[in-house]
């Protein structure tokens, strides 16, 4: 059946979504990671595909299946995630829902690091990872028309989100409280606040699928007006 534009409001658009954690290798058997489940980013990708968009989902290591109708690029590290996002451009909309590791072990050992029996611990020097959202939002060529970041905060949620909006050069920050007892990272529900230069929208606590559907509806409205 032919679908009306109202049913496929993102038809003809390309949406790039990042999701999940990254893994930063220490040696061939160990890595640094975080508690991201990838659920929110996968839900956004799936909702965007349902809305008619062509969707590229760049996903860190999670056990979730490919959402229907979505092209999925599976990566491990932050640097691989940046390369996969750049390879996916141009895009009309980019949503950075991944919990990218801020730092990586400066040099991954090529062989398993062994205890030598002396009680000495490995020093584990760290390097800063590229900021994927900030890199893409500040590109003078190929910047998607709408760039959306997330901010998982344990405290001063809205103030931190407003600072991130300015610092990262994005159009929207979807802020959520991940302090113990609220949004808890890895859970199935999310309470988010949409922070833009025009103000803040507070959404009720919703299943992550529903946050995805509503966010895609919000994006479609905003694209429609531009
Ligand atoms: N992000 C990214 N690349 C990074 C770090 C973060 O693309 N290396 C993106 C996330 O996907 C998210 C946004 O930036 O959309 C905010 O991530 P967050 O971790 O909250 O911000 P940071 O700037 O890393 O600040 P901090 O962790 O210190 O709060
Ligand atoms: Ca971070």
Tab-separated table of C-alpha atoms and ligand atoms in Angstrom:
chain	number	residue	atom	x	y	z
A	1	UNK	CA	0.000	0.000	0.000
A	2	UNK	CA	1.139	3.552	-0.630
A	3	UNK	CA	1.851	5.340	2.610
A	4	UNK	CA	1.073	8.990	3.081
A	5	UNK	CA	3.862	11.409	4.071
A	6	UNK	CA	2.284	11.549	7.526
A	7	UNK	CA	2.985	7.849	7.987
A	8	UNK	CA	6.512	7.979	6.492
A	9	UNK	CA	7.620	11.469	7.549
A	10	UNK	CA	11.331	10.635	7.156
A	11	UNK	CA	11.071	9.123	3.664
A	12	UNK	CA	14.086	10.126	1.562
A	13	UNK	CA	16.157	11.043	4.637
A	14	UNK	CA	19.343	9.358	5.819
A	15	UNK	CA	19.676	8.998	9.595
A	16	UNK	CA	22.909	7.924	11.313
A	17	UNK	CA	22.617	6.640	14.874
A	18	UNK	CA	25.359	5.562	17.309
A	19	UNK	CA	24.516	3.149	20.125
A	20	UNK	CA	25.989	1.038	22.880
A	21	UNK	CA	29.281	1.194	24.709
A	22	UNK	CA	32.722	1.011	23.166
A	23	UNK	CA	35.358	-1.514	24.227
A	24	UNK	CA	38.888	-0.221	24.566
A	25	UNK	CA	41.455	-3.018	24.614
A	26	UNK	CA	44.058	-3.363	27.359
A	27	UNK	CA	45.484	-6.548	25.838
A	28	UNK	CA	43.980	-9.324	23.675
A	29	UNK	CA	41.750	-10.589	26.507
A	30	UNK	CA	40.885	-7.472	28.543
A	31	UNK	CA	39.126	-4.189	27.836
A	32	UNK	CA	37.606	-1.076	29.405
A	33	UNK	CA	33.853	-0.683	28.928
A	34	UNK	CA	30.725	0.788	30.556
A	35	UNK	CA	27.167	-0.249	31.441
A	36	UNK	CA	25.416	0.955	28.259
A	37	UNK	CA	22.937	-1.633	26.923
A	38	UNK	CA	22.503	0.005	23.499
A	39	UNK	CA	18.717	-0.228	23.890
A	40	UNK	CA	17.960	3.471	23.497
A	41	UNK	CA	20.018	3.882	20.318
A	42	UNK	CA	18.635	0.677	18.784
A	43	UNK	CA	15.084	1.862	19.547
A	44	UNK	CA	15.763	5.207	17.834
A	45	UNK	CA	17.212	3.483	14.762
A	46	UNK	CA	14.228	1.152	14.528
A	47	UNK	CA	11.735	4.011	14.918
A	48	UNK	CA	13.522	6.057	12.238
A	49	UNK	CA	13.346	3.118	9.810
A	50	UNK	CA	9.615	2.730	10.557
A	51	UNK	CA	9.251	6.437	9.748
A	52	UNK	CA	10.646	5.751	6.274
A	53	UNK	CA	14.268	6.860	6.713
A	54	UNK	CA	17.325	5.054	5.419
A	55	UNK	CA	19.131	4.287	8.668
A	56	UNK	CA	22.767	3.468	9.418
A	57	UNK	CA	23.272	2.266	12.991
A	58	UNK	CA	26.875	2.260	14.231
A	59	UNK	CA	26.810	-0.039	17.242
A	60	UNK	CA	29.332	-0.952	19.892
A	61	UNK	CA	29.446	-4.477	21.352
A	62	UNK	CA	25.915	-5.366	22.510
A	63	UNK	CA	23.877	-8.540	22.190
A	64	UNK	CA	20.927	-6.875	20.441
A	65	UNK	CA	19.775	-8.100	16.997
A	66	UNK	CA	19.814	-5.842	13.911
A	67	UNK	CA	16.574	-3.810	13.922
A	68	UNK	CA	14.386	-4.480	10.861
A	69	UNK	CA	15.243	-2.341	7.844
A	70	UNK	CA	18.381	-0.859	9.423
A	71	UNK	CA	21.959	-1.137	8.092
A	72	UNK	CA	24.086	-2.017	11.122
A	73	UNK	CA	27.851	-1.438	11.341
A	74	UNK	CA	29.301	-3.231	14.388
A	75	UNK	CA	32.490	-1.750	15.846
A	76	UNK	CA	34.467	-2.069	19.110
A	77	UNK	CA	36.468	1.063	19.824
A	78	UNK	CA	35.704	4.795	19.824
A	79	UNK	CA	38.147	5.331	16.984
A	80	UNK	CA	36.408	2.659	14.892
A	81	UNK	CA	33.033	4.256	15.734
A	82	UNK	CA	34.218	7.656	14.453
A	83	UNK	CA	35.546	6.067	11.241
A	84	UNK	CA	32.255	4.199	10.675
A	85	UNK	CA	30.195	7.369	11.238
A	86	UNK	CA	32.377	9.340	8.833
A	87	UNK	CA	32.074	6.555	6.249
A	88	UNK	CA	28.267	6.697	6.588
A	89	UNK	CA	28.030	10.449	5.806
A	90	UNK	CA	26.366	12.373	4.268
A	91	UNK	CA	23.294	12.223	6.472
A	92	UNK	CA	20.330	14.513	7.102
A	93	UNK	CA	20.117	13.656	10.791
A	94	UNK	CA	22.650	12.217	13.254
A	95	UNK	CA	21.739	10.904	16.692
A	96	UNK	CA	24.664	10.132	19.012
A	97	UNK	CA	23.231	7.817	21.640
A	98	UNK	CA	26.407	5.784	22.219
A	99	UNK	CA	28.179	5.779	25.569
A	100	UNK	CA	31.619	6.265	24.055
A	101	UNK	CA	34.576	5.520	26.335
A	102	UNK	CA	36.215	8.857	27.100
A	103	UNK	CA	39.650	7.296	27.462
A	104	UNK	CA	41.482	4.229	26.162
A	105	UNK	CA	44.630	2.473	27.304
A	106	UNK	CA	47.373	4.449	25.544
A	107	UNK	CA	48.821	1.288	24.086
A	108	UNK	CA	47.060	-2.060	23.920
A	109	UNK	CA	49.528	-4.852	24.658
A	110	UNK	CA	49.792	-7.326	21.789
A	111	UNK	CA	50.209	-10.237	24.224
A	112	UNK	CA	48.285	-10.965	27.431
A	113	UNK	CA	49.774	-9.020	30.331
A	114	UNK	CA	50.991	-11.544	32.958
A	115	UNK	CA	51.387	-11.328	36.722
A	116	UNK	CA	55.072	-11.729	37.474
A	117	UNK	CA	54.573	-12.793	41.094
A	118	UNK	CA	56.070	-9.603	42.551
A	119	UNK	CA	52.697	-7.955	43.384
A	120	UNK	CA	53.445	-5.068	41.004
A	121	UNK	CA	50.404	-3.749	39.046
A	122	UNK	CA	50.478	-2.587	35.420
A	123	UNK	CA	50.553	1.234	35.185
A	124	UNK	CA	47.825	1.482	32.466
A	125	UNK	CA	48.499	4.911	30.941
A	126	UNK	CA	45.408	6.349	29.215
A	127	UNK	CA	44.799	8.524	26.115
A	128	UNK	CA	41.692	10.603	25.362
A	129	UNK	CA	39.387	9.222	22.682
A	130	UNK	CA	38.060	11.386	19.842
A	131	UNK	CA	34.715	13.039	20.627
A	132	UNK	CA	32.560	11.728	17.795
A	133	UNK	CA	29.588	14.044	18.361
A	134	UNK	CA	31.738	17.149	18.642
A	135	UNK	CA	33.861	16.169	15.627
A	136	UNK	CA	30.813	15.672	13.385
A	137	UNK	CA	28.902	18.707	14.722
A	138	UNK	CA	31.887	20.986	14.067
A	139	UNK	CA	32.565	19.726	10.538
A	140	UNK	CA	32.263	22.506	7.996
A	141	UNK	CA	31.546	19.993	5.212
A	142	UNK	CA	29.052	17.163	5.554
A	143	UNK	CA	27.573	18.350	8.884
A	144	UNK	CA	24.136	16.731	9.118
A	145	UNK	CA	21.369	19.352	9.209
A	146	UNK	CA	20.180	18.107	12.596
A	147	UNK	CA	22.721	16.848	15.147
A	148	UNK	CA	21.441	15.322	18.380
A	149	UNK	CA	23.565	14.308	21.364
A	150	UNK	CA	22.757	12.554	24.602
A	151	UNK	CA	23.956	13.398	28.096
A	152	UNK	CA	23.837	10.776	30.811
A	153	UNK	CA	24.343	12.625	34.090
A	154	UNK	CA	24.307	11.656	37.747
A	155	UNK	CA	23.949	15.240	39.017
A	156	UNK	CA	23.101	18.793	37.842
A	157	UNK	CA	21.427	17.173	34.836
A	158	UNK	CA	20.038	20.260	33.094
A	159	UNK	CA	22.989	22.567	33.772
A	160	UNK	CA	25.428	19.937	32.520
A	161	UNK	CA	23.263	19.345	29.436
A	162	UNK	CA	23.128	23.058	28.578
A	163	UNK	CA	26.901	23.267	28.880
A	164	UNK	CA	27.270	20.238	26.589
A	165	UNK	CA	24.882	21.722	24.013
A	166	UNK	CA	27.147	24.754	23.669
A	167	UNK	CA	30.461	22.909	23.908
A	168	UNK	CA	29.641	20.156	21.433
A	169	UNK	CA	28.025	22.350	18.785
A	170	UNK	CA	24.926	20.157	18.426
A	171	UNK	CA	21.304	21.252	17.991
A	172	UNK	CA	19.746	19.148	20.744
A	173	UNK	CA	20.918	17.370	23.885
A	174	UNK	CA	18.696	14.571	25.161
A	175	UNK	CA	19.563	14.609	28.856
A	176	UNK	CA	18.856	11.793	31.262
A	177	UNK	CA	19.508	11.201	34.926
A	178	UNK	CA	21.465	8.002	35.470
A	179	UNK	CA	22.001	8.390	39.208
A	180	UNK	CA	21.175	5.287	41.252
A	181	UNK	CA	17.428	4.831	41.692
A	182	UNK	CA	16.348	6.813	38.607
A	183	UNK	CA	17.263	6.185	34.970
A	184	UNK	CA	19.889	3.601	35.871
A	185	UNK	CA	22.091	2.947	32.860
A	186	UNK	CA	21.250	-0.369	31.228
A	187	UNK	CA	17.567	-0.256	32.287
A	188	UNK	CA	14.517	-0.485	30.023
A	189	UNK	CA	13.002	2.931	30.801
A	190	UNK	CA	14.263	6.457	30.420
A	191	UNK	CA	13.253	9.883	31.757
A	192	UNK	CA	14.617	12.463	29.343
A	193	UNK	CA	14.709	16.236	28.904
A	194	UNK	CA	15.185	17.753	25.430
A	195	UNK	CA	17.543	20.698	25.705
A	196	UNK	CA	17.800	23.130	22.766
A	197	UNK	CA	18.814	26.773	22.495
A	198	UNK	CA	15.103	27.627	22.611
A	199	UNK	CA	14.384	25.913	25.911
A	200	UNK	CA	13.840	22.589	27.658
A	201	UNK	CA	11.084	20.010	27.118
A	202	UNK	CA	10.514	17.551	29.974
A	203	UNK	CA	9.209	14.141	28.989
A	204	UNK	CA	7.661	11.639	31.409
A	205	UNK	CA	9.351	8.366	32.310
A	206	UNK	CA	8.795	6.060	29.301
A	207	UNK	CA	9.981	2.711	27.978
A	208	UNK	CA	13.066	3.257	25.789
A	209	UNK	CA	11.126	2.086	22.705
A	210	UNK	CA	8.615	4.845	23.308
A	211	UNK	CA	11.336	7.453	23.830
A	212	UNK	CA	12.658	6.337	20.412
A	213	UNK	CA	9.277	6.681	18.734
A	214	UNK	CA	8.612	10.072	20.313
A	215	UNK	CA	12.075	11.371	19.486
A	216	UNK	CA	11.644	10.370	15.835
A	217	UNK	CA	8.246	12.140	15.816
A	218	UNK	CA	9.882	15.225	17.302
A	219	UNK	CA	12.640	15.069	14.642
A	220	UNK	CA	10.062	14.717	11.842
A	221	UNK	CA	8.180	17.806	13.118
A	222	UNK	CA	11.358	19.802	13.315
A	223	UNK	CA	12.604	18.721	9.858
A	224	UNK	CA	9.167	19.510	8.440
A	225	UNK	CA	9.430	23.083	9.698
A	226	UNK	CA	12.951	23.663	8.346
B	1	LIG	N1	30.231	11.409	22.741
B	1	LIG	C1	30.904	11.063	21.589
B	1	LIG	N2	32.229	10.733	21.650
B	1	LIG	C2	32.873	10.740	22.831
B	1	LIG	C3	32.203	11.081	24.024
B	1	LIG	C4	30.868	11.410	23.943
B	1	LIG	O1	30.299	11.061	20.513
B	1	LIG	N3	34.162	10.418	22.860
B	1	LIG	C5	28.824	11.807	22.643
B	1	LIG	C6	27.852	10.835	23.278
B	1	LIG	O2	27.419	9.877	22.343
B	1	LIG	C7	26.724	11.770	23.700
B	1	LIG	C8	27.428	13.082	24.006
B	1	LIG	O3	28.678	13.024	23.327
B	1	LIG	O4	25.840	12.029	22.626
B	1	LIG	C9	27.655	13.354	25.438
B	1	LIG	O5	28.374	12.294	26.014
B	1	LIG	P1	28.848	12.450	27.516
B	1	LIG	O6	29.648	11.267	27.898
B	1	LIG	O7	27.635	12.796	28.343
B	1	LIG	O8	29.736	13.771	27.402
B	1	LIG	P2	31.269	14.043	27.653
B	1	LIG	O9	31.608	15.245	26.843
B	1	LIG	O10	32.088	12.815	27.409
B	1	LIG	O11	31.311	14.480	29.158
B	1	LIG	P3	31.375	13.635	30.544
B	1	LIG	O12	31.435	12.169	30.223
B	1	LIG	O13	32.587	14.139	31.215
B	1	LIG	O14	30.100	14.010	31.259
B	2	LIG	CA1	31.729	10.807	28.440
